[in-house]
PDB file of C-alpha atoms in Angstrom:
ATOM      1  CA  MET E  25     -25.692 -15.981 -14.014  1.00 44.00           C
ATOM      2  CA  ASP E  26     -25.454 -12.636 -15.800  1.00 46.00           C
ATOM      3  CA  SER E  27     -27.223 -10.958 -12.891  1.00 44.00           C
ATOM      4  CA  GLU E  28     -24.300 -11.925 -10.638  1.00 53.00           C
ATOM      5  CA  ARG E  29     -21.791 -10.228 -12.915  1.00 54.00           C
ATOM      6  CA  THR E  30     -23.608  -6.916 -13.215  1.00 59.00           C
ATOM      7  CA  GLY E  31     -24.468  -4.165 -10.810  1.00 61.00           C
ATOM      8  CA  PRO E  32     -22.636  -2.017  -8.276  1.00 63.00           C
ATOM      9  CA  LEU E  33     -21.792  -4.891  -5.919  1.00 62.00           C
ATOM     10  CA  ARG E  34     -19.419  -6.300  -8.501  1.00 71.00           C
ATOM     11  CA  TRP E  35     -17.369  -3.098  -8.316  1.00 78.00           C
ATOM     12  CA  THR E  36     -17.215  -2.621  -4.551  1.00 83.00           C
ATOM     13  CA  GLY E  37     -14.476  -5.170  -3.863  1.00 83.00           C
ATOM     14  CA  PRO E  38     -12.023  -3.968  -6.516  1.00 87.00           C
ATOM     15  CA  ILE E  39     -12.651  -0.294  -5.773  1.00 89.00           C
ATOM     16  CA  LEU E  40     -12.304  -0.705  -2.010  1.00 91.00           C
ATOM     17  CA  LEU E  41      -9.124  -2.744  -2.352  1.00 90.00           C
ATOM     18  CA  ASN E  42      -7.571  -0.181  -4.699  1.00 90.00           C
ATOM     19  CA  LEU E  43      -8.563   2.644  -2.347  1.00 93.00           C
ATOM     20  CA  LEU E  44      -6.968   0.710   0.503  1.00 93.00           C
ATOM     21  CA  ILE E  45      -3.771   0.274  -1.534  1.00 92.00           C
ATOM     22  CA  GLY E  46      -3.950   4.000  -2.269  1.00 92.00           C
ATOM     23  CA  LEU E  47      -3.332   4.838   1.385  1.00 93.00           C
ATOM     24  CA  PRO E  48       0.280   3.551   1.417  1.00 93.00           C
ATOM     25  CA  ALA E  49       0.637   4.882  -2.143  1.00 92.00           C
ATOM     26  CA  THR E  50       0.591   8.385  -0.690  1.00 93.00           C
ATOM     27  CA  VAL E  51       4.132   7.820   0.634  1.00 94.00           C
ATOM     28  CA  PRO E  52       5.962   7.448  -2.717  1.00 95.00           C
ATOM     29  CA  LEU E  53       3.724  10.025  -4.378  1.00 92.00           C
ATOM     30  CA  GLY E  54       4.358  12.426  -1.491  1.00 92.00           C
ATOM     31  CA  CYS E  55       8.112  11.816  -1.789  1.00 94.00           C
ATOM     32  CA  ALA E  56       7.945  12.573  -5.501  1.00 93.00           C
ATOM     33  CA  TRP E  57       5.937  15.732  -4.776  1.00 92.00           C
ATOM     34  CA  TRP E  58       8.540  16.876  -2.221  1.00 91.00           C
ATOM     35  CA  LEU E  59      11.445  16.167  -4.564  1.00 91.00           C
ATOM     36  CA  VAL E  60       9.868  18.151  -7.384  1.00 91.00           C
ATOM     37  CA  SER E  61       8.667  21.061  -5.265  1.00 88.00           C
ATOM     38  CA  GLU E  62      11.472  21.429  -2.694  1.00 86.00           C
ATOM     39  CA  TRP E  63      14.648  19.654  -3.764  1.00 85.00           C
ATOM     40  CA  LEU E  64      14.813  20.298  -7.516  1.00 83.00           C
ATOM     41  CA  PRO E  65      14.278  24.092  -7.363  1.00 79.00           C
ATOM     42  CA  MET E  66      17.420  24.589  -5.224  1.00 79.00           C
ATOM     43  CA  ASP E  67      20.335  26.271  -6.941  1.00 75.00           C
ATOM     44  CA  CYS E  68      23.146  24.426  -5.166  1.00 76.00           C
ATOM     45  CA  ASP E  69      24.561  20.905  -5.119  1.00 72.00           C
ATOM     46  CA  SER E  70      26.358  21.189  -1.774  1.00 71.00           C
ATOM     47  CA  ILE E  71      26.260  23.482   1.230  1.00 67.00           C
ATOM     48  CA  GLN E  72      29.836  24.561   0.509  1.00 72.00           C
ATOM     49  CA  GLU E  73      28.689  25.936  -2.827  1.00 69.00           C
ATOM     50  CA  SER E  74      26.394  28.366  -1.029  1.00 64.00           C
ATOM     51  CA  TYR E  75      29.399  29.886   0.819  1.00 69.00           C
ATOM     52  CA  SER E  76      31.330  30.533  -2.378  1.00 71.00           C
ATOM     53  CA  PRO E  77      31.776  34.167  -3.399  1.00 74.00           C
ATOM     54  CA  GLY E  78      29.231  35.379  -5.895  1.00 70.00           C
ATOM     55  CA  PHE E  79      26.606  32.728  -5.099  1.00 69.00           C
ATOM     56  CA  SER E  80      23.181  34.384  -5.056  1.00 67.00           C
ATOM     57  CA  GLY E  81      20.899  31.349  -5.341  1.00 69.00           C
ATOM     58  CA  SER E  82      18.784  29.624  -2.765  1.00 72.00           C
ATOM     59  CA  CYS E  83      20.267  26.763  -0.769  1.00 76.00           C
ATOM     60  CA  ASN E  84      18.621  25.101   2.210  1.00 74.00           C
ATOM     61  CA  TYR E  85      20.815  22.719   4.222  1.00 76.00           C
ATOM     62  CA  SER E  86      17.979  20.624   5.646  1.00 79.00           C
ATOM     63  CA  THR E  87      16.421  20.167   2.204  1.00 81.00           C
ATOM     64  CA  LEU E  88      19.802  19.347   0.676  1.00 80.00           C
ATOM     65  CA  ASP E  89      20.533  16.862   3.459  1.00 81.00           C
ATOM     66  CA  SER E  90      17.128  15.146   3.219  1.00 87.00           C
ATOM     67  CA  GLY E  91      17.151  14.659  -0.563  1.00 87.00           C
ATOM     68  CA  PRO E  92      18.880  11.241  -0.712  1.00 89.00           C
ATOM     69  CA  VAL E  93      16.783   9.905   2.175  1.00 93.00           C
ATOM     70  CA  VAL E  94      13.541  10.969   0.516  1.00 93.00           C
ATOM     71  CA  MET E  95      14.671   9.463  -2.808  1.00 93.00           C
ATOM     72  CA  GLY E  96      15.443   6.150  -1.100  1.00 95.00           C
ATOM     73  CA  LEU E  97      12.161   6.127   0.817  1.00 95.00           C
ATOM     74  CA  GLY E  98      10.275   6.952  -2.354  1.00 94.00           C
ATOM     75  CA  ALA E  99      11.958   4.159  -4.329  1.00 96.00           C
ATOM     76  CA  VAL E 100      11.427   1.475  -1.675  1.00 96.00           C
ATOM     77  CA  SER E 101       7.836   2.452  -0.939  1.00 95.00           C
ATOM     78  CA  ALA E 102       7.050   2.701  -4.665  1.00 94.00           C
ATOM     79  CA  ALA E 103       8.322  -0.846  -5.165  1.00 96.00           C
ATOM     80  CA  VAL E 104       6.090  -2.081  -2.327  1.00 95.00           C
ATOM     81  CA  VAL E 105       3.029  -0.252  -3.662  1.00 93.00           C
ATOM     82  CA  LEU E 106       3.631  -1.462  -7.217  1.00 91.00           C
ATOM     83  CA  GLY E 107       3.892  -4.995  -5.867  1.00 92.00           C
ATOM     84  CA  LEU E 108       0.592  -4.579  -4.034  1.00 90.00           C
ATOM     85  CA  LEU E 109      -1.064  -3.160  -7.140  1.00 88.00           C
ATOM     86  CA  ALA E 110       0.271  -5.991  -9.283  1.00 87.00           C
ATOM     87  CA  TRP E 111      -0.938  -8.552  -6.774  1.00 86.00           C
ATOM     88  CA  ALA E 112      -4.384  -7.018  -6.508  1.00 83.00           C
ATOM     89  CA  ASN E 113      -5.042  -6.138 -10.120  1.00 79.00           C
ATOM     90  CA  VAL E 114      -3.360  -9.093 -11.813  1.00 80.00           C
ATOM     91  CA  SER E 115      -3.629 -12.033  -9.437  1.00 79.00           C
ATOM     92  CA  LEU E 116      -7.097 -11.293  -8.094  1.00 77.00           C
ATOM     93  CA  SER E 117      -8.422 -10.351 -11.526  1.00 74.00           C
ATOM     94  CA  ARG E 118      -8.165 -13.985 -12.568  1.00 76.00           C
ATOM     95  CA  ASN E 119     -11.370 -14.650 -10.628  1.00 71.00           C
ATOM     96  CA  PRO E 120     -13.914 -15.423 -13.362  1.00 71.00           C
ATOM     97  CA  ALA E 121     -16.799 -14.087 -11.255  1.00 68.00           C
ATOM     98  CA  LEU E 122     -15.487 -10.523 -11.513  1.00 69.00           C
ATOM     99  CA  GLY E 123     -13.479 -10.447 -14.693  1.00 72.00           C
ATOM    100  CA  ARG E 124     -10.264  -8.695 -15.566  1.00 76.00           C
ATOM    101  CA  ALA E 125     -11.913  -5.564 -16.958  1.00 79.00           C
ATOM    102  CA  THR E 126     -13.515  -4.780 -13.597  1.00 80.00           C
ATOM    103  CA  TRP E 127     -10.164  -4.842 -11.824  1.00 80.00           C
ATOM    104  CA  LEU E 128      -8.427  -2.806 -14.502  1.00 82.00           C
ATOM    105  CA  ARG E 129     -11.157  -0.159 -14.425  1.00 85.00           C
ATOM    106  CA  ALA E 130     -10.877   0.031 -10.633  1.00 86.00           C
ATOM    107  CA  ALA E 131      -7.053   0.419 -10.650  1.00 86.00           C
ATOM    108  CA  PRO E 132      -7.060   4.248 -10.967  1.00 90.00           C
ATOM    109  CA  PHE E 133      -8.800   4.447  -7.595  1.00 92.00           C
ATOM    110  CA  ALA E 134      -5.394   3.700  -6.032  1.00 90.00           C
ATOM    111  CA  VAL E 135      -4.411   7.315  -6.736  1.00 91.00           C
ATOM    112  CA  ALA E 136      -7.574   8.807  -5.200  1.00 93.00           C
ATOM    113  CA  PRO E 137      -6.257   9.193  -1.600  1.00 93.00           C
ATOM    114  CA  PHE E 138      -3.178  11.060  -2.833  1.00 92.00           C
ATOM    115  CA  ALA E 139      -5.273  13.198  -5.170  1.00 92.00           C
ATOM    116  CA  ALA E 140      -7.575  14.142  -2.294  1.00 93.00           C
ATOM    117  CA  TRP E 141      -4.582  14.984  -0.109  1.00 91.00           C
ATOM    118  CA  ALA E 142      -2.968  17.041  -2.894  1.00 89.00           C
ATOM    119  CA  VAL E 143      -6.136  19.032  -3.528  1.00 91.00           C
ATOM    120  CA  LEU E 144      -6.479  19.754   0.182  1.00 91.00           C
ATOM    121  CA  ALA E 145      -2.804  20.766   0.386  1.00 86.00           C
ATOM    122  CA  LEU E 146      -3.046  23.065  -2.623  1.00 86.00           C
ATOM    123  CA  PHE E 147      -6.134  24.877  -1.419  1.00 88.00           C
ATOM    124  CA  ALA E 148      -5.252  25.037   2.276  1.00 81.00           C
ATOM    125  CA  VAL E 149      -4.785  28.572   3.435  1.00 57.00           C
TER     126      VAL E 149
END
């Protein structure tokens, strides 16, 4: 019975499922990345502010206009992904054949697709 609970085959299901959940997890993480890298560094709160005399900051209308949409998309998709992660790592971890520790150790693999995408994006020339 202990031989069934050990070995790499015990880990494949939880890791593959968390990697699969990691694919839609790139949407809220990508939205957060965009908000931090594009929207927050802007110096203006409205496009009218950029036309005021003495304004010397950076203001991009398309970025300013897309901010609320990206925040909404990020919030909704994050709720969906968190629901999927809760379902996978809490509900399925009740299976006594695998154990809860296996699922909890496999949970960080949900971030792996975004991490791979981020590394490729940072080092792309």
